[in-house]
Amino acid sequence: MKLYIAEKPSLGRAIAAALQLSIKGRHKNHRTHIELGNGDVVSWCIGHILAQADPEDYDATLKKWRMESLPIVPEQWQLKPISRTRSQLTVLRKLVKQADEIIHAGDPDREGQLLVDEVIDYFNISKKKKSTIKRLLISDLNLPAVQRALKSLKPNSDFMPLSISALARSRADWLYGINLTRAYTLQGQKTGYNSVLSVGRVQTPLLGLVVRREQEIAKFNSKAFYQVQAHLSLQVNEAVSFTAKWQPSDNCQPYCDEEGRVLVRALAENVVKRIDNQPATVSKLESNEKQQAAPLPFNLSQLQISAAKQFSMNAKLVLDVCQTLYERHKLITYPRSDCRYLPKEQLKQARGIVNTLAKSSLPCNKPAQGANTSLVSKAWNDKKITAHHAIIPTEKSPENISLNTFEKNIYLMIVRQYLVQFYPAYIYQQTKISLLIAGGNFVSQAKIEKQQGWQVLFPKSKKTQAADEQEQTLPPLTKGQILHCQQGELLEKHTSPPQSFTDATLLAAMTGISRYVSDPAIKKVLKDTDGLGTDATRAGIIDLLFKRGFLQRHGKAITATEVGIALINALPEMATLPDMTAQWEATLTAISEKNASYLSFMQPLTKTVTEMVHGASQQSFAGLPKVAFKPKRGKGNFKKKTAKKPAKKSG
């Protein structure tokens, strides 16, 4: 008997439907599994059905939080069944024992790999049986896609590094979160803060980013800076043709800030006087035709950032909508993807997908009709594919499917990002000139659009259109040509404070964490592997900080609460900076790519946690507000219940 173990019931049913087409006999639907006509079985987990054991599961005395019992480092790691899904685990145990062959059908990412692997390992199957396990990778729940995947089974052993990476991440989170949360909570209690101070290797540095941004805004003092613009004509008596901006020389740097902006008004005024009614020589001229390729298809983080900018949707909402589009409507491929590339094999489905979209009544029909599927963009790159590929529309037609506003908006964003792969490049002519005026260097540039290409799918906003209309053009010029500067103009501007984080900018900060890392060596390493959290976890981490009362919203702005600020101020700097956890993410990625080992990650981590626990007693928590414990409702603390009306079914 073959046993297929899916991550969720929806995936299990999709697998059973595809298998049944080639199997005679009727299949039997059970609550926990589906028995096929030939005796094979499809079953499933219900998300995670095993969890890391609690400290008290290792030692009953660890239930009470005491500083002297820290750090807690299990010698032999244990998992325990999650109570609400225990019955499913019992069924899987029986089926795994009966199976002659097991097919792992977890989601195509490191968490999906571990989720099913740890269930199989929990049953202590033989080495021989384990060596024959196959891996089924499905990123599209529609019937044709599932059938194709069933023909491309791979040895599950090929994905062991991915599973080990996820296992290391799971245990690291337990070690770091359990020990530091207990240590800092106990320290907080000494000053009267009798509530849990939750600490995590990703959530705390993320909170630190927000707190530091607000501190930068609070202490920001705006300062004036000055620019000089030259108004130029081709001849002395002609009208002004274009303007050029002064570039301060090295001799001016003592009067500039770190960004090269002139801070001394008198210096800028002197330049204005010197260039009035003076000849201007074209010292350098560059004119090049440039091409801009279409943006890559979405991964989850880029989709969340774009949806936050365009529709003000938070990360958790975008993820939930994507899960619905994937599982219920089957209109998109697997959404928890960190990849923006597509396998070349997918090109075989491209024409079918585009034709389906072209026939739909949605606004994507005309862009689909204009797509040229013979064009192959840089998105198709097998070398960039790991366990999953970019999020794209499936071959299923959106016709006769009722989508709410959120679902429709996200679906159309994914469709557009796919369709632009079949449009030509955006082409423009860029001209840049340098001019010498009274010994000073001035620059000007202009851009002329030659081919809209894929940009026809991105209509310009009124603000962008207005900016384009104001953009200057340059007359035909030659190097060495003498022009006339009719006058100089002094522009006074003021520096602006950094902006509070929004859903879009906070996600962008998490994906580009190297910008916030202080160590140059770490920054260099993270250029390619940066990321605070993963695409699949970022939305949940942000949501968690809101639920714990550490973050709050003011319109689109995300700021820290009083407790969130006090927590970051009380913790050691190491715990609040992204440097350490960013290094961990880089190592976890290296493990999944066979470039690092489990022990090379866990041993230094355990040492770090031990040092941080011992250092907790040196931290001052005096800035935390006084909070009393709320009494828990136990068996001896309840009110007499009255008869309840039957609960309404949820929609």
XYZ file of C-alpha atoms in Angstrom:
651
model
C 0.000 0.000 0.000
C 1.253 3.479 -0.918
C 0.594 6.201 1.640
C 0.588 9.845 0.580
C 0.945 12.263 3.512
C -0.102 15.824 2.634
C 0.374 18.895 4.812
C -3.300 19.870 4.779
C -6.639 18.195 3.911
C -7.112 20.468 0.844
C -3.847 19.209 -0.659
C -4.718 15.612 0.256
C -8.048 15.820 -1.558
C -6.347 17.329 -4.643
C -3.855 14.426 -4.704
C -6.631 11.834 -4.305
C -8.646 13.418 -7.144
C -5.650 13.243 -9.496
C -4.777 9.636 -8.546
C -8.338 8.418 -8.930
C -8.330 9.252 -12.656
C -5.887 6.385 -13.300
C -7.227 3.933 -10.697
C -10.222 1.652 -11.150
C -12.783 1.241 -8.415
C -14.456 3.701 -6.097
C -12.547 5.522 -3.410
C -13.798 5.848 0.156
C -13.795 9.226 1.886
C -13.056 9.110 5.601
C -12.726 12.059 7.950
C -9.004 11.429 8.395
C -7.997 9.945 5.037
C -9.111 8.817 1.582
C -8.860 5.147 0.547
C -8.359 4.730 -3.202
C -9.835 1.976 -5.342
C -6.530 0.060 -5.489
C -5.951 0.184 -1.734
C -3.550 3.128 -1.705
C -4.310 5.813 0.861
C -4.055 9.609 0.946
C -3.949 11.157 4.400
C -2.761 14.438 5.836
C -1.498 16.455 8.729
C -3.594 19.445 9.773
C -0.723 21.869 9.753
C 1.607 21.079 12.650
C 0.358 18.091 14.677
C 3.546 17.875 16.743
C 5.158 20.627 18.816
C 8.385 21.106 20.705
C 7.987 19.740 24.244
C 7.676 22.304 27.056
C 10.410 22.645 29.704
C 8.217 20.853 32.287
C 7.937 17.863 29.913
C 11.675 17.364 30.374
C 11.636 18.044 34.125
C 8.522 18.792 36.220
C 10.469 21.244 38.389
C 11.006 23.497 35.357
C 7.324 24.485 35.329
C 8.158 27.147 37.929
C 10.167 30.029 36.499
C 13.443 30.397 38.436
C 16.631 32.149 37.372
C 18.820 29.407 38.816
C 17.282 26.808 36.446
C 18.367 28.774 33.344
C 19.497 28.169 30.695
C 17.312 25.188 29.840
C 19.093 23.139 27.133
C 17.520 19.735 26.356
C 20.031 16.896 26.063
C 17.594 14.831 23.981
C 15.039 16.950 22.119
C 11.421 15.809 22.347
C 8.226 16.451 20.422
C 4.721 16.052 21.765
C 1.314 15.718 20.082
C -0.858 18.806 19.824
C -4.029 17.886 21.716
C -6.561 19.191 19.160
C -5.062 17.037 16.365
C -4.127 13.968 18.413
C -6.724 11.795 16.672
C -5.171 12.551 13.258
C -1.745 11.569 14.593
C -3.192 8.257 15.824
C -4.598 7.506 12.351
C -1.298 8.407 10.678
C 0.600 6.114 13.055
C -1.567 3.164 11.965
C -1.329 4.037 8.260
C 2.460 4.530 8.329
C 2.850 1.111 9.969
C 0.680 -0.538 7.265
C 2.279 1.289 4.299
C 4.801 -0.408 2.042
C 5.814 2.948 0.529
C 5.438 6.520 1.820
C 5.157 9.638 -0.318
C 5.922 12.908 1.488
C 3.593 15.656 0.190
C 4.358 18.563 2.516
C 4.294 22.126 1.201
C 7.336 22.962 -0.975
C 9.364 24.922 1.597
C 11.605 24.153 4.547
C 8.756 24.210 7.087
C 6.615 21.956 4.904
C 9.534 19.569 4.549
C 10.059 19.341 8.316
C 6.367 19.158 9.161
C 5.873 15.777 7.482
C 9.418 14.515 8.136
C 9.053 14.955 11.900
C 5.742 13.057 11.913
C 7.319 10.114 10.058
C 10.360 10.186 12.386
C 8.058 10.299 15.426
C 6.827 6.796 14.514
C 10.365 5.314 14.494
C 10.085 3.550 11.138
C 12.912 1.308 9.941
C 15.911 2.737 8.095
C 15.047 0.632 5.055
C 11.513 1.999 4.892
C 12.733 5.536 5.461
C 15.267 5.255 2.613
C 12.476 4.548 0.090
C 10.332 7.615 0.936
C 9.543 9.732 -2.129
C 8.961 13.504 -2.254
C 5.947 14.980 -4.061
C 6.249 18.726 -4.732
C 2.976 20.492 -5.517
C 2.665 24.264 -5.905
C -0.629 24.321 -7.862
C -3.747 22.484 -6.616
C -5.451 22.255 -10.003
C -5.872 18.752 -11.452
C -3.455 18.996 -14.448
C -0.698 20.460 -12.250
C -1.122 17.763 -9.580
C -1.024 15.064 -12.270
C 2.242 16.491 -13.627
C 3.738 16.580 -10.131
C 2.763 12.926 -9.493
C 4.869 11.952 -12.498
C 7.931 13.741 -11.094
C 8.490 12.147 -7.672
C 11.959 12.590 -6.188
C 13.824 10.826 -3.363
C 12.887 12.469 -0.069
C 16.518 12.113 1.019
C 17.408 14.857 -1.513
C 15.550 17.312 0.712
C 17.137 16.317 4.009
C 19.259 19.538 4.231
C 16.037 21.564 3.943
C 14.519 19.570 6.806
C 17.641 19.946 8.960
C 17.583 23.713 8.357
C 13.961 23.899 9.528
C 14.748 21.684 12.530
C 17.633 23.963 13.528
C 15.362 26.997 13.183
C 12.666 25.373 15.348
C 15.087 24.412 18.129
C 16.888 27.762 17.970
C 13.605 29.611 18.443
C 12.784 27.379 21.429
C 16.203 27.866 23.081
C 16.289 31.598 22.508
C 12.634 32.350 23.221
C 12.111 30.127 26.281
C 15.327 31.083 28.070
C 15.420 34.804 27.375
C 11.687 35.323 27.927
C 12.010 33.663 31.348
C 15.235 35.504 32.248
C 13.996 38.989 31.353
C 10.499 38.417 32.745
C 12.023 37.432 36.097
C 14.201 40.564 36.016
C 11.167 42.700 35.176
C 9.281 41.298 38.152
C 11.955 42.633 40.497
C 10.952 46.176 39.493
C 7.206 45.556 39.686
C 6.477 44.659 36.051
C 4.532 41.468 36.693
C 3.727 40.468 33.152
C 5.540 38.387 30.558
C 8.352 40.087 28.623
C 8.254 38.051 25.445
C 11.599 37.873 23.637
C 12.285 36.207 20.281
C 15.208 36.042 17.893
C 13.169 37.750 15.137
C 10.342 39.616 16.894
C 12.632 41.529 19.283
C 15.057 42.928 16.647
C 12.001 43.876 14.573
C 10.538 45.746 17.539
C 13.977 47.323 18.004
C 13.880 48.657 14.420
C 10.558 50.401 15.107
C 11.644 51.808 18.490
C 14.903 53.205 17.084
C 13.080 54.783 14.141
C 10.699 56.594 16.507
C 13.647 57.718 18.647
C 15.327 59.134 15.517
C 12.137 61.029 14.652
C 11.763 62.386 18.215
C 15.290 63.810 18.370
C 15.367 65.036 14.751
C 16.141 68.706 14.168
C 15.445 70.022 10.681
C 18.239 72.031 9.114
C 18.337 74.237 6.061
C 20.483 73.372 3.051
C 21.059 75.185 -0.201
C 21.164 74.312 -3.886
C 22.093 76.453 -6.871
C 20.393 76.146 -10.224
C 21.752 77.648 -13.451
C 19.203 78.823 -16.055
C 20.758 78.227 -19.489
C 20.069 79.261 -23.068
C 21.807 78.427 -26.346
C 22.535 82.091 -27.126
C 22.760 85.271 -25.027
C 19.457 86.744 -26.171
C 17.408 83.537 -26.365
C 14.830 82.247 -23.889
C 15.904 79.795 -21.182
C 16.148 76.293 -22.668
C 16.955 74.169 -19.585
C 18.410 74.241 -16.067
C 21.461 72.576 -14.490
C 22.281 71.858 -10.843
C 25.537 72.876 -9.124
C 27.780 70.071 -7.833
C 29.883 71.300 -4.856
C 33.615 70.585 -5.273
C 35.893 68.863 -2.769
C 36.928 72.281 -1.447
C 33.296 72.878 -0.424
C 32.990 69.672 1.639
C 33.805 71.362 5.001
C 30.593 73.367 4.485
C 28.467 70.330 3.562
C 26.757 67.552 5.528
C 27.522 63.824 5.134
C 25.190 63.676 2.118
C 27.014 66.478 0.323
C 24.325 69.137 0.916
C 25.583 72.723 1.333
C 24.732 74.087 4.803
C 26.247 77.592 4.493
C 23.965 80.060 2.685
C 26.766 82.539 1.934
C 28.651 79.875 -0.066
C 25.614 79.209 -2.266
C 24.908 82.964 -2.661
C 28.476 83.485 -3.836
C 28.043 80.815 -6.535
C 24.788 82.468 -7.711
C 26.554 85.825 -8.128
C 29.531 84.297 -9.936
C 27.502 82.474 -12.618
C 25.066 85.294 -13.543
C 25.422 86.253 -17.237
C 28.401 83.931 -17.756
C 29.376 81.524 -20.569
C 28.776 77.824 -19.905
C 30.924 75.191 -21.611
C 29.644 71.644 -22.248
C 32.520 69.659 -20.695
C 30.976 66.204 -20.886
C 28.080 64.708 -22.818
C 26.686 61.170 -22.607
C 23.633 59.946 -24.475
C 22.727 56.283 -24.268
C 19.784 54.121 -25.194
C 18.790 52.111 -22.134
C 16.518 49.131 -21.682
C 14.627 48.213 -18.551
C 13.435 44.606 -18.320
C 10.072 43.721 -16.815
C 10.012 43.247 -13.024
C 10.190 39.628 -11.877
C 7.067 37.756 -10.757
C 6.172 38.090 -7.075
C 7.433 36.180 -4.100
C 5.337 36.601 -0.946
C 7.283 39.507 0.564
C 7.270 41.570 -2.645
C 3.559 40.902 -3.078
C 2.892 42.033 0.507
C 4.969 45.200 0.009
C 3.169 46.057 -3.253
C -0.274 45.364 -1.768
C 0.539 47.554 1.250
C 1.535 50.430 -1.055
C -1.347 50.063 -3.492
C -4.227 48.912 -1.282
C -3.017 49.575 2.315
C -3.356 45.863 3.097
C -1.309 44.535 6.017
C 0.980 41.529 5.602
C -1.262 39.070 7.486
C -4.297 39.986 5.370
C -2.335 39.510 2.129
C -1.138 36.079 3.271
C -4.662 35.023 4.279
C -6.050 36.168 0.920
C -3.292 34.274 -0.906
C -4.069 31.089 1.020
C -7.721 31.382 -0.054
C -6.783 31.984 -3.696
C -4.483 28.944 -3.542
C -6.491 26.421 -1.497
C -10.141 27.293 -2.108
C -10.176 28.959 -5.526
C -7.029 27.270 -6.940
C -6.284 30.410 -8.957
C -2.650 30.876 -7.916
C 0.368 28.687 -7.207
C 1.853 28.062 -3.749
C 1.947 31.494 -2.051
C 4.505 31.116 0.780
C 7.342 31.402 -1.698
C 10.613 33.288 -1.252
C 11.556 32.855 -4.925
C 10.915 35.284 -7.808
C 11.959 32.954 -10.655
C 10.237 30.238 -12.685
C 11.446 26.870 -13.987
C 11.791 26.668 -17.786
C 9.404 23.685 -17.681
C 6.650 26.170 -16.751
C 6.891 27.786 -20.195
C 4.847 24.840 -21.514
C 1.839 26.093 -19.531
C 2.388 29.787 -20.342
C 0.269 29.884 -23.514
C -2.618 28.089 -21.807
C -2.540 30.444 -18.818
C -2.393 33.556 -20.995
C -5.210 32.324 -23.257
C -7.398 31.612 -20.220
C -6.785 35.121 -18.879
C -7.448 36.652 -22.312
C -10.923 35.045 -22.373
C -11.895 36.184 -18.883
C -14.148 39.146 -18.126
C -11.682 40.582 -15.584
C -9.640 43.728 -16.407
C -6.631 41.505 -17.165
C -8.213 40.261 -20.417
C -6.824 42.994 -22.712
C -3.289 42.884 -21.269
C -3.400 39.097 -21.752
C -4.508 39.531 -25.357
C -1.476 41.759 -25.950
C 0.998 39.311 -24.399
C 3.518 37.560 -26.637
C 4.282 34.109 -25.190
C 7.207 33.660 -27.575
C 9.146 36.195 -25.478
C 11.199 34.611 -22.689
C 12.127 36.995 -19.878
C 14.927 36.539 -17.329
C 12.312 35.139 -14.896
C 12.752 31.641 -16.373
C 15.938 30.455 -14.705
C 16.262 26.895 -13.396
C 19.427 27.772 -11.447
C 17.423 30.160 -9.235
C 14.769 27.589 -8.281
C 14.946 25.732 -4.961
C 11.911 24.012 -3.414
C 9.421 26.446 -4.936
C 9.024 29.096 -7.621
C 7.423 32.523 -7.935
C 3.695 33.070 -7.316
C 1.838 33.033 -10.634
C -1.728 32.411 -11.856
C -2.753 28.831 -12.582
C -4.462 27.510 -15.711
C -7.830 27.623 -13.959
C -10.233 30.237 -15.323
C -11.393 32.945 -12.877
C -14.786 33.004 -14.616
C -17.792 32.062 -12.449
C -15.690 32.370 -9.277
C -16.972 34.920 -6.788
C -13.994 36.882 -5.480
C -14.270 39.539 -2.796
C -12.497 42.885 -3.289
C -9.306 41.801 -1.503
C -9.102 38.525 -3.432
C -9.713 40.244 -6.760
C -7.081 42.923 -6.101
C -4.395 40.435 -5.094
C -5.219 38.041 -7.944
C -4.979 40.840 -10.529
C -1.651 41.992 -9.085
C -0.229 38.464 -9.438
C -1.653 38.159 -12.968
C -0.167 41.481 -14.095
C 3.257 40.595 -12.706
C 3.092 37.354 -14.719
C 1.834 38.950 -17.938
C 4.628 41.567 -18.060
C 7.057 38.668 -18.638
C 5.554 38.475 -22.157
C 5.963 42.154 -23.018
C 9.036 43.816 -24.562
C 11.498 45.927 -22.590
C 10.899 49.565 -21.708
C 13.348 51.592 -23.837
C 14.420 55.212 -23.331
C 17.195 57.564 -24.368
C 19.050 59.078 -21.409
C 21.216 62.141 -21.905
C 23.477 63.562 -19.201
C 25.656 66.653 -19.578
C 28.233 68.411 -17.410
C 28.895 72.146 -17.750
C 31.644 74.439 -16.487
C 30.354 77.865 -15.409
C 32.760 80.283 -13.724
C 34.893 77.340 -12.585
C 31.952 75.464 -11.062
C 30.588 72.095 -12.205
C 26.885 71.802 -13.095
C 24.938 68.788 -14.351
C 21.674 68.267 -16.165
C 19.947 65.222 -17.552
C 16.849 64.290 -19.507
C 15.066 61.124 -20.542
C 13.112 60.522 -23.740
C 10.814 57.492 -23.899
C 11.217 55.416 -27.067
C 9.217 52.251 -26.306
C 6.738 51.794 -23.458
C 6.990 48.015 -23.545
C 5.791 46.314 -20.353
C 5.070 49.669 -18.699
C 1.767 49.868 -20.587
C 0.447 47.475 -17.903
C 1.283 49.996 -15.158
C -0.878 53.104 -15.779
C 0.759 56.236 -14.390
C -0.880 58.062 -11.490
C -1.893 61.717 -11.867
C 1.064 62.666 -9.678
C 3.499 60.740 -11.916
C 1.928 62.176 -15.078
C 2.294 65.700 -13.692
C 5.951 65.031 -12.840
C 6.582 63.687 -16.370
C 5.037 66.801 -17.901
C 7.341 69.020 -15.821
C 10.453 67.009 -16.740
C 12.728 69.094 -18.945
C 14.107 68.156 -22.338
C 17.588 68.956 -23.560
C 18.289 70.563 -26.956
C 20.822 68.899 -29.313
C 24.268 69.668 -27.876
C 27.916 68.825 -28.581
C 30.922 68.534 -26.298
C 32.813 71.847 -26.126
C 29.778 73.889 -27.159
C 29.504 77.308 -25.471
C 26.100 78.129 -23.966
C 24.942 81.102 -21.898
C 23.990 81.121 -18.217
C 21.425 83.865 -17.925
C 21.237 83.723 -14.143
C 21.735 81.590 -11.059
C 18.953 80.753 -8.626
C 19.303 79.970 -4.918
C 16.999 77.202 -3.620
C 16.577 76.885 0.145
C 15.364 73.463 1.304
C 15.022 71.720 4.654
C 15.975 68.231 5.757
C 13.038 65.948 6.588
C 12.826 63.509 9.510
C 12.804 59.792 8.770
C 9.283 58.462 8.254
C 7.551 56.111 10.692
C 7.403 52.554 9.437
C 4.337 51.393 7.500
C 3.345 47.846 6.532
C 5.212 48.239 3.239
C 8.397 49.798 4.643
C 8.556 47.437 7.630
C 8.372 44.412 5.318
C 10.970 46.014 3.052
C 13.211 46.504 6.111
C 12.829 42.832 7.036
C 13.753 41.647 3.536
C 16.654 44.115 3.213
C 17.972 43.859 6.743
C 21.607 44.436 5.697
C 20.831 48.179 5.564
C 20.316 48.126 9.331
C 23.348 46.009 10.209
C 26.307 47.919 11.652
C 29.142 45.399 11.146
C 30.629 45.868 7.616
C 31.594 42.178 7.393
C 28.069 41.003 8.244
C 26.597 43.627 5.912
C 28.670 42.220 3.054
C 27.603 38.636 3.788
C 23.947 39.641 3.925
C 23.858 41.388 0.559
C 22.682 38.134 -1.031
C 21.240 36.287 1.958
C 19.645 39.104 3.950
C 16.297 38.687 5.589
C 14.811 39.034 9.054
C 12.494 36.033 9.291
C 11.312 34.306 6.104
C 8.635 35.101 3.528
C 6.355 32.549 5.210
C 6.813 33.922 8.762
C 7.131 37.730 8.435
C 3.402 38.468 8.453
C 2.910 36.342 11.577
C 5.801 38.021 13.402
C 4.449 41.533 12.748
C 0.961 40.394 13.793
C 2.375 38.841 16.981
C 3.953 42.138 18.063
C 0.564 43.844 17.724
C -1.184 41.093 19.704
C 1.366 41.349 22.508
C 0.800 45.086 22.792
C 4.305 46.064 21.663
C 3.225 47.776 18.394
C 0.308 50.067 17.511
C -1.080 51.832 14.442
C -1.703 55.530 13.817
C -3.299 55.541 10.368
C -0.695 53.892 8.113
C 2.125 54.552 10.586
C 3.347 51.686 12.792
C 4.856 52.798 16.114
C 5.916 51.140 19.366
C 3.763 51.274 22.508
C 5.027 52.418 25.917
C 5.690 48.791 26.888
C 7.431 48.063 23.571
C 9.754 51.052 24.001
C 10.490 50.184 27.643
C 11.250 46.566 26.727
C 13.796 47.529 24.056
C 15.417 50.059 26.397
C 15.716 47.383 29.107
C 17.150 44.586 26.947
C 20.832 44.194 26.058
C 21.639 45.788 22.716
C 22.557 42.395 21.223
C 18.959 41.193 21.632
C 17.470 44.269 19.941
C 19.706 44.476 16.863
C 19.193 42.446 13.670
C 22.895 41.530 13.368
C 22.742 38.253 15.280
C 19.465 36.877 13.938
C 20.410 37.933 10.400
C 23.575 35.865 10.757
C 21.432 32.950 11.922
C 19.178 33.220 8.876
C 22.242 33.222 6.632
C 23.524 30.063 8.350
C 20.112 28.376 8.122
C 20.100 29.061 4.386
C 23.625 27.640 4.173
C 22.449 24.451 5.946
C 19.623 24.022 3.417
C 22.189 24.393 0.618
C 24.629 21.885 2.211
C 27.152 24.630 2.954
C 26.896 24.432 6.763
C 26.041 21.803 9.382
C 23.448 21.581 12.163
C 26.140 21.577 14.895
C 27.971 24.571 13.419
C 24.751 26.496 14.001
C 23.484 25.096 17.304
C 26.715 25.036 19.337
C 27.540 28.775 19.052
C 23.858 29.604 19.523
C 23.685 27.651 22.795
C 26.793 29.461 24.030
C 25.279 32.857 23.111
C 21.987 32.087 24.892
C 23.909 30.974 28.016
C 25.909 34.226 28.065
C 22.781 36.359 27.564
C 20.923 34.569 30.383
C 23.850 35.114 32.758
C 24.009 38.773 31.704
C 20.276 39.353 32.304
C 20.856 40.121 35.999
C 23.009 43.102 34.961
C 20.197 44.729 32.972
C 18.136 47.563 34.425
C 14.366 47.191 33.997
C 13.489 50.277 36.046
C 11.863 51.990 33.051
C 9.066 49.416 32.723
C 5.589 50.402 33.927
C 4.201 48.676 37.006
C 1.830 45.885 35.908
C 0.087 43.384 38.184
C -0.593 39.791 37.147
C -4.176 39.139 36.092
C -5.573 36.100 37.952
C -6.064 33.083 35.703
C -9.443 31.412 35.599
C -8.869 27.906 36.901
C -11.142 25.099 37.991
C -11.861 26.851 41.295
C -12.468 30.247 39.733
C -15.598 30.269 37.623
C -19.103 31.636 37.503
C -22.198 29.544 37.349
C -23.017 29.016 33.704
C -26.464 29.495 32.246
C -27.787 27.614 29.255
C -26.306 29.007 26.041
C -28.026 29.462 22.715
C -26.574 27.299 19.946
C -23.586 29.016 18.320
C -24.079 30.407 14.852
C -22.182 28.803 12.022
C -19.327 30.947 10.843
C -19.419 32.249 7.338
